Amino acid sequence: MIIKIAAVNASAQDKEQADVVCSGEHDEQIINEQIERLTTGGTIQFFDGDYYLDSFASEGNTAIFFGYNDGRARVINIVGCTENKAYNTHYGTCFHVTKTAIDSCCQEDTYRVFSGTRRRPDAPGDFFTMTYVNNVNFENFYLYLYDASKPVIGIDCSRFGASEIHQVGVFTERFFEDRFLHEKPATPCVGCIGIRTCNSSSDEMARMGIDTTDIGGLYIGYDFIGADHMILRNCFAARCCYGFSFDVSHKTITLLNCADEGNTHLPLFKGHGQITMIDFNIERFNAAYIPDDPMGQSTPYAQETDPGSWHGFISYTLQGNTFGVTHFWENGHGRNFTTVNLYHDRTSRPKYPEYLENYFDTETNKLITWNGQHWVDAMGNLV
């Protein structure tokens, strides 16, 4: 089943084709009514235009809500018509969390733009279920928060059984203006998050994938909460406090060609896990254009909350001078990773080596290793 929805400012042709037309006020109510119609799953197709979300009135302080559906599993696709190609284009599907909605939030709760019910389906016999009744996929739209002053999660997949996100952007309304006019963004609220992943599963299935998705201007861009077998491909986070935050993962996470641009800190690793990051691009704007951390944290480098608890491989590049960011890890962190700076000039010893980085020294004709403080040869002798 496909339900077509048009925005208040959609073209006359789109409105004529639509099953329902939004008014531009409390559009979340109309959208939720259509979601309830998809009892066996389906697609909601949004025509180009602006959709205005004015409240978080559903369960769990949610604006666009995927309910229990009598415990019956379903797959729902939320799809915009036109791929958004650039910040200054005036087409595409755009959801706006309005000032009215943001002002209704308090600092003590958590609010969600897209999310589902916490209720899980009953399982037969002695079995239990760790999944949820809705698998929800998102494609081809921008989601704008009026600002990042309240604890709002753009897409909270922690209450979905599985999810795929493709060509989606989550930003503050001022993000592009701040970025391209080189203005310092307002300090974001702790808890203002772009995308929170699905939870871990116990049945060995990949629960989530994120592809060509961008986030900007929030406290955390991508919040990985126990994600398993997950791939993030060709995504960036910009001008957040943390572009990427990883929590416990019992199975591997992989990032391919992702970018950390102008965030206050490099990734945060909480708990324990395994991760591979290939061609991770690090870019920093002028330090005056990077948001302040409301928690007062100042180090720009990647950290583990329990140093040594994460394992994996990271290859990265530093674009330009990165305004003082010279390497990846905070000293003493990342000791169980192989970390490679792809931009090192191999004609001389790396000036800012990573822990256990190797270098063949042609002057001594030895393969030497950085032990965190000194270069040493295979016998442990200082070189």
Short mmCIF file of C-alpha atoms in Angstrom, two decimals:
data_model
loop_
_atom_site.label_atom_id
_atom_site.label_comp_id
_atom_site.label_asym_id
_atom_site.label_seq_id
_atom_site.Cartn_x
_atom_site.Cartn_y
_atom_site.Cartn_z
CA MET A 1 0.00 0.00 0.00
CA ILE A 2 1.27 3.47 -0.92
CA ILE A 3 -0.15 6.61 0.68
CA LYS A 4 0.75 9.93 -0.94
CA ILE A 5 0.92 13.09 1.18
CA ALA A 6 1.34 16.64 -0.10
CA ALA A 7 2.62 19.65 1.83
CA VAL A 8 0.77 22.91 2.25
CA ASN A 9 3.13 24.50 -0.29
CA ALA A 10 3.25 21.56 -2.70
CA SER A 11 2.53 22.16 -6.35
CA ALA A 12 -1.05 22.04 -7.59
CA GLN A 13 -0.20 18.91 -9.56
CA ASP A 14 1.16 17.15 -6.47
CA LYS A 15 -1.86 18.12 -4.38
CA GLU A 16 -4.15 16.70 -7.04
CA GLN A 17 -2.31 13.35 -6.93
CA ALA A 18 -2.12 13.19 -3.13
CA ASP A 19 -4.36 11.09 -0.91
CA VAL A 20 -4.17 13.78 1.76
CA VAL A 21 -2.88 17.36 1.91
CA CYS A 22 -1.30 18.87 5.03
CA SER A 23 -2.31 22.30 6.32
CA GLY A 24 1.09 23.52 7.53
CA GLU A 25 0.03 23.33 11.18
CA HIS A 26 0.36 20.18 13.28
CA ASP A 27 1.13 18.14 10.19
CA GLU A 28 2.29 15.37 12.53
CA GLN A 29 -1.36 14.60 13.28
CA ILE A 30 -2.21 13.87 9.64
CA ILE A 31 0.99 11.86 9.19
CA ASN A 32 0.24 9.74 12.26
CA GLU A 33 -3.27 9.03 11.01
CA GLN A 34 -1.82 7.66 7.77
CA ILE A 35 0.74 5.51 9.62
CA GLU A 36 -2.12 3.88 11.55
CA ARG A 37 -3.73 2.88 8.24
CA LEU A 38 -0.69 0.79 7.29
CA THR A 39 -1.63 -2.19 9.45
CA THR A 40 0.24 -4.60 7.14
CA GLY A 41 2.98 -2.15 6.23
CA GLY A 42 3.59 -0.02 3.18
CA THR A 43 5.05 3.28 2.00
CA ILE A 44 4.22 6.88 2.77
CA GLN A 45 5.34 9.02 -0.15
CA PHE A 46 5.84 12.70 0.66
CA PHE A 47 5.72 15.13 -2.24
CA ASP A 48 8.17 18.03 -2.34
CA GLY A 49 7.41 20.75 0.17
CA ASP A 50 7.60 21.74 3.83
CA TYR A 51 5.90 19.78 6.60
CA TYR A 52 5.56 21.44 10.01
CA LEU A 53 5.66 19.45 13.23
CA ASP A 54 4.31 21.44 16.18
CA SER A 55 4.09 18.95 19.05
CA PHE A 56 5.46 15.77 20.62
CA ALA A 57 2.04 14.49 21.65
CA SER A 58 2.41 10.72 21.11
CA GLU A 59 3.82 8.08 23.45
CA GLY A 60 7.40 8.74 24.54
CA ASN A 61 7.18 12.44 23.66
CA THR A 62 7.13 11.56 19.97
CA ALA A 63 6.00 13.69 17.03
CA ILE A 64 5.72 11.07 14.25
CA PHE A 65 4.79 7.81 15.94
CA PHE A 66 4.79 4.15 14.93
CA GLY A 67 2.45 2.38 17.35
CA TYR A 68 1.93 -1.17 18.57
CA ASN A 69 -0.34 -2.29 15.67
CA ASP A 70 -1.90 -5.07 17.81
CA GLY A 71 1.52 -6.70 18.02
CA ARG A 72 1.64 -7.45 14.29
CA ALA A 73 4.99 -6.82 12.62
CA ARG A 74 5.13 -4.46 9.65
CA VAL A 75 7.61 -2.61 7.47
CA ILE A 76 6.96 1.08 6.76
CA ASN A 77 8.94 3.25 4.36
CA ILE A 78 9.05 7.03 4.83
CA VAL A 79 10.15 8.40 1.47
CA GLY A 80 10.57 11.88 0.03
CA CYS A 81 10.06 12.44 -3.69
CA THR A 82 13.16 14.40 -4.67
CA GLU A 83 16.72 13.88 -3.52
CA ASN A 84 17.95 17.01 -1.77
CA LYS A 85 21.20 17.91 -3.51
CA ALA A 86 22.50 21.07 -1.81
CA TYR A 87 21.83 23.41 1.07
CA ASN A 88 20.58 26.28 -1.08
CA THR A 89 18.12 24.38 -3.25
CA HIS A 90 14.42 25.01 -2.78
CA TYR A 91 12.98 21.63 -3.53
CA GLY A 92 12.76 18.30 -1.83
CA THR A 93 10.84 17.00 1.17
CA CYS A 94 11.60 18.91 4.38
CA PHE A 95 10.21 18.28 7.85
CA HIS A 96 10.44 21.22 10.25
CA VAL A 97 10.27 20.84 14.03
CA THR A 98 8.93 24.29 14.79
CA LYS A 99 9.74 26.79 17.51
CA THR A 100 6.35 25.96 19.04
CA ALA A 101 7.40 22.30 19.38
CA ILE A 102 10.87 23.10 20.73
CA ASP A 103 9.49 25.61 23.25
CA SER A 104 7.10 22.94 24.57
CA CYS A 105 10.05 20.73 25.60
CA CYS A 106 11.72 20.76 29.01
CA GLN A 107 15.34 19.89 29.75
CA GLU A 108 14.49 16.91 31.99
CA ASP A 109 12.76 14.71 29.38
CA THR A 110 13.73 13.23 26.02
CA TYR A 111 11.75 14.04 22.87
CA ARG A 112 11.70 12.18 19.57
CA VAL A 113 10.70 13.32 16.09
CA PHE A 114 10.48 9.82 14.52
CA SER A 115 10.11 6.90 16.92
CA GLY A 116 7.95 3.95 17.96
CA THR A 117 6.34 2.32 20.95
CA ARG A 118 8.43 0.75 23.70
CA ARG A 119 6.01 -2.18 23.85
CA ARG A 120 7.39 -5.39 22.42
CA PRO A 121 5.27 -8.22 20.98
CA ASP A 122 4.50 -11.21 23.14
CA ALA A 123 6.56 -14.33 22.46
CA PRO A 124 5.27 -17.93 22.72
CA GLY A 125 6.27 -20.35 25.43
CA ASP A 126 9.52 -19.66 27.25
CA PHE A 127 10.89 -17.42 24.51
CA PHE A 128 11.26 -13.69 24.81
CA THR A 129 11.70 -11.05 22.15
CA MET A 130 14.28 -8.31 21.99
CA THR A 131 12.81 -6.70 18.90
CA TYR A 132 9.96 -4.30 18.21
CA VAL A 133 6.91 -4.55 15.96
CA ASN A 134 7.92 -1.87 13.43
CA ASN A 135 10.77 -1.97 10.93
CA VAL A 136 10.98 1.58 9.55
CA ASN A 137 13.08 2.82 6.65
CA PHE A 138 13.80 6.47 5.75
CA GLU A 139 14.87 7.96 2.43
CA ASN A 140 15.25 11.29 0.60
CA PHE A 141 14.32 14.06 3.00
CA TYR A 142 15.72 16.72 5.31
CA LEU A 143 14.70 17.05 8.94
CA TYR A 144 15.26 20.48 10.51
CA LEU A 145 15.10 21.24 14.24
CA TYR A 146 14.30 24.87 15.04
CA ASP A 147 17.41 24.81 17.21
CA ALA A 148 19.48 22.44 19.36
CA SER A 149 18.42 23.91 22.71
CA LYS A 150 16.34 20.93 23.92
CA PRO A 151 16.96 17.16 24.26
CA VAL A 152 15.38 16.13 20.95
CA ILE A 153 16.38 13.04 18.94
CA GLY A 154 15.71 13.40 15.21
CA ILE A 155 15.34 9.72 14.26
CA ASP A 156 15.27 7.37 17.25
CA CYS A 157 15.58 3.82 15.94
CA SER A 158 16.00 2.31 19.41
CA ARG A 159 12.28 1.41 19.35
CA PHE A 160 12.34 -0.14 15.88
CA GLY A 161 13.14 -3.75 15.12
CA ALA A 162 15.32 -2.71 12.18
CA SER A 163 15.92 0.36 10.06
CA GLU A 164 17.63 1.57 6.89
CA ILE A 165 18.39 5.28 6.42
CA HIS A 166 19.41 6.59 3.00
CA GLN A 167 20.00 10.13 1.75
CA VAL A 168 18.63 11.86 4.83
CA GLY A 169 19.83 15.06 6.51
CA VAL A 170 19.20 16.13 10.12
CA PHE A 171 20.15 19.74 10.89
CA THR A 172 19.24 22.83 12.83
CA GLU A 173 17.44 25.47 10.79
CA ARG A 174 20.54 27.71 11.01
CA PHE A 175 23.09 25.03 10.22
CA PHE A 176 23.89 25.99 6.64
CA GLU A 177 23.76 29.70 7.36
CA ASP A 178 26.17 29.29 10.28
CA ARG A 179 28.46 27.02 8.30
CA PHE A 180 28.82 28.95 5.09
CA LEU A 181 28.79 32.41 6.66
CA HIS A 182 31.44 31.15 9.12
CA GLU A 183 29.44 31.93 12.24
CA LYS A 184 29.82 30.12 15.53
CA PRO A 185 26.81 27.87 16.24
CA ALA A 186 24.91 28.15 19.50
CA THR A 187 26.00 25.72 22.21
CA PRO A 188 23.77 22.63 21.82
CA CYS A 189 21.84 20.92 24.58
CA VAL A 190 23.18 17.61 25.89
CA GLY A 191 20.74 15.05 24.52
CA CYS A 192 20.10 16.78 21.19
CA ILE A 193 20.93 13.94 18.81
CA GLY A 194 20.57 13.43 15.06
CA ILE A 195 20.19 9.65 14.71
CA ARG A 196 20.12 7.01 17.42
CA THR A 197 20.60 3.47 16.14
CA CYS A 198 18.62 0.29 16.72
CA ASN A 199 19.48 -1.80 19.74
CA SER A 200 21.51 -4.98 19.77
CA SER A 201 19.83 -8.20 18.70
CA SER A 202 20.29 -11.81 19.82
CA ASP A 203 19.48 -13.56 16.55
CA GLU A 204 22.60 -12.66 14.57
CA MET A 205 20.78 -10.38 12.13
CA ALA A 206 22.07 -7.02 10.94
CA ARG A 207 19.62 -4.55 12.41
CA MET A 208 20.60 -1.32 10.70
CA GLY A 209 22.42 0.39 7.87
CA ILE A 210 22.97 4.10 7.22
CA ASP A 211 24.01 5.35 3.80
CA THR A 212 24.79 8.87 2.46
CA THR A 213 23.32 10.65 5.46
CA ASP A 214 24.36 14.01 6.92
CA ILE A 215 23.92 15.57 10.36
CA GLY A 216 24.88 19.03 11.58
CA GLY A 217 24.62 21.48 14.45
CA LEU A 218 23.60 19.12 17.29
CA TYR A 219 25.26 17.72 20.44
CA ILE A 220 25.73 14.21 18.99
CA GLY A 221 25.39 13.40 15.32
CA TYR A 222 25.26 9.60 15.27
CA ASP A 223 24.55 7.82 18.57
CA PHE A 224 25.36 4.10 18.32
CA ILE A 225 23.67 2.27 21.21
CA GLY A 226 24.67 -1.38 21.10
CA ALA A 227 24.36 -1.65 17.32
CA ASP A 228 25.45 -5.01 15.88
CA HIS A 229 26.72 -5.91 12.40
CA MET A 230 26.13 -2.34 11.30
CA ILE A 231 27.57 -0.45 8.32
CA LEU A 232 27.68 3.33 8.02
CA ARG A 233 28.71 4.40 4.52
CA ASN A 234 29.50 7.81 3.02
CA CYS A 235 28.06 9.83 5.93
CA PHE A 236 29.21 13.02 7.63
CA ALA A 237 28.63 14.86 10.87
CA ALA A 238 29.54 18.54 11.04
CA ARG A 239 29.66 21.24 13.72
CA CYS A 240 28.34 19.00 16.49
CA CYS A 241 30.03 18.48 19.85
CA TYR A 242 30.47 14.80 19.01
CA GLY A 243 29.94 13.72 15.44
CA PHE A 244 30.04 10.04 16.42
CA SER A 245 29.38 8.36 19.78
CA PHE A 246 29.71 4.58 20.15
CA ASP A 247 28.27 2.58 23.05
CA VAL A 248 28.66 -1.13 23.83
CA SER A 249 28.81 -3.35 20.74
CA HIS A 250 29.19 -7.11 21.02
CA LYS A 251 29.59 -7.48 17.26
CA THR A 252 31.47 -5.38 14.75
CA ILE A 253 30.54 -1.94 13.43
CA THR A 254 32.03 -0.69 10.15
CA LEU A 255 32.34 2.89 8.87
CA LEU A 256 33.30 3.44 5.23
CA ASN A 257 34.38 6.83 3.86
CA CYS A 258 32.71 8.89 6.58
CA ALA A 259 33.66 12.42 7.62
CA ASP A 260 34.07 14.32 10.88
CA GLU A 261 33.91 18.01 9.91
CA GLY A 262 34.26 20.85 12.40
CA ASN A 263 33.03 18.92 15.43
CA THR A 264 34.27 19.83 18.89
CA HIS A 265 35.59 16.33 19.58
CA LEU A 266 36.62 13.29 17.59
CA PRO A 267 34.55 10.13 18.29
CA LEU A 268 33.67 9.01 21.81
CA PHE A 269 33.88 5.29 22.64
CA LYS A 270 31.80 4.15 25.63
CA GLY A 271 31.71 0.68 27.16
CA HIS A 272 33.44 -1.87 24.94
CA GLY A 273 33.26 -3.08 21.36
CA GLN A 274 34.89 -3.74 17.99
CA ILE A 275 34.95 -1.28 15.12
CA THR A 276 36.54 -0.75 11.72
CA MET A 277 36.78 2.75 10.24
CA ILE A 278 38.15 2.99 6.70
CA ASP A 279 39.09 6.33 5.11
CA PHE A 280 37.69 8.38 7.98
CA ASN A 281 38.16 12.02 6.96
CA ILE A 282 38.85 14.64 9.64
CA GLU A 283 38.36 18.29 8.81
CA ARG A 284 38.35 21.29 11.14
CA PHE A 285 37.15 24.80 10.44
CA ASN A 286 38.58 27.80 12.22
CA ALA A 287 38.40 27.06 15.94
CA ALA A 288 36.14 30.10 16.41
CA TYR A 289 33.46 28.37 14.31
CA ILE A 290 33.35 25.13 16.32
CA PRO A 291 30.55 24.80 18.94
CA ASP A 292 31.34 24.97 22.63
CA ASP A 293 30.79 21.81 24.65
CA PRO A 294 28.11 22.42 27.32
CA MET A 295 29.91 19.89 29.56
CA GLY A 296 33.12 21.91 29.39
CA GLN A 297 35.15 19.14 27.73
CA SER A 298 38.02 20.63 25.77
CA THR A 299 40.17 17.86 24.28
CA PRO A 300 39.53 17.45 20.54
CA TYR A 301 40.91 13.91 20.38
CA ALA A 302 39.08 10.56 20.42
CA GLN A 303 38.60 9.01 23.84
CA GLU A 304 37.45 5.77 25.45
CA THR A 305 35.51 6.01 28.70
CA ASP A 306 37.40 2.86 29.74
CA PRO A 307 40.73 2.98 27.87
CA GLY A 308 41.60 -0.34 26.26
CA SER A 309 38.03 -1.67 26.09
CA TRP A 310 37.56 -1.09 22.36
CA HIS A 311 39.39 -2.95 19.58
CA GLY A 312 39.68 -2.49 15.85
CA PHE A 313 41.28 -0.78 12.89
CA ILE A 314 41.12 2.91 11.91
CA SER A 315 42.60 4.59 8.83
CA TYR A 316 42.07 8.33 8.63
CA THR A 317 43.10 11.50 6.84
CA LEU A 318 43.58 15.01 8.19
CA GLN A 319 42.28 17.54 5.69
CA GLY A 320 44.28 20.77 5.67
CA ASN A 321 45.88 21.93 8.90
CA THR A 322 42.78 20.96 10.92
CA PHE A 323 43.50 23.87 13.27
CA GLY A 324 45.74 22.05 15.70
CA VAL A 325 44.29 18.53 15.45
CA THR A 326 47.39 16.49 14.65
CA HIS A 327 46.38 12.89 15.36
CA PHE A 328 43.38 10.73 16.31
CA TRP A 329 43.62 9.47 19.89
CA GLU A 330 43.93 11.25 23.20
CA ASN A 331 47.13 10.07 24.87
CA GLY A 332 46.57 6.69 26.57
CA HIS A 333 43.46 5.82 24.56
CA GLY A 334 43.02 3.50 21.57
CA ARG A 335 45.77 1.10 22.66
CA ASN A 336 43.99 -1.95 21.19
CA PHE A 337 43.56 -0.37 17.76
CA THR A 338 45.71 -0.35 14.69
CA THR A 339 45.44 3.33 13.75
CA VAL A 340 46.93 4.67 10.53
CA ASN A 341 47.22 8.29 9.40
CA LEU A 342 47.06 8.01 5.62
CA TYR A 343 48.51 11.51 5.16
CA HIS A 344 51.89 10.85 6.80
CA ASP A 345 54.90 11.63 4.65
CA ARG A 346 56.82 8.34 4.75
CA THR A 347 60.12 9.98 3.76
CA SER A 348 60.71 10.87 7.42
CA ARG A 349 59.54 9.71 10.81
CA PRO A 350 55.90 10.70 11.46
CA LYS A 351 55.82 13.84 13.58
CA TYR A 352 52.62 12.77 15.36
CA PRO A 353 52.64 8.95 15.37
CA GLU A 354 49.81 6.80 16.67
CA TYR A 355 50.40 4.14 19.31
CA LEU A 356 52.26 1.08 17.88
CA GLU A 357 52.67 2.77 14.50
CA ASN A 358 55.51 1.28 12.44
CA TYR A 359 58.01 3.14 10.29
CA PHE A 360 60.99 1.85 8.33
CA ASP A 361 63.89 4.16 9.17
CA THR A 362 66.28 4.20 6.21
CA GLU A 363 69.00 5.96 8.24
CA THR A 364 69.27 3.08 10.70
CA ASN A 365 67.90 0.48 8.29
CA LYS A 366 65.46 -0.67 10.97
CA LEU A 367 61.72 -1.13 11.27
CA ILE A 368 60.86 0.95 14.33
CA THR A 369 57.69 1.25 16.40
CA TRP A 370 56.21 4.11 18.44
CA ASN A 371 55.49 2.83 21.97
CA GLY A 372 53.53 5.88 23.03
CA GLN A 373 56.62 7.79 24.19
CA HIS A 374 59.60 6.73 22.07
CA TRP A 375 60.62 5.04 18.82
CA VAL A 376 62.03 1.60 19.55
CA ASP A 377 63.44 -1.20 17.43
CA ALA A 378 62.38 -4.87 17.50
CA MET A 379 64.52 -5.47 20.59
CA GLY A 380 62.99 -2.59 22.49
CA ASN A 381 66.03 -0.35 22.14
CA LEU A 382 65.47 3.40 21.77
CA VAL A 383 66.13 4.60 18.22
#
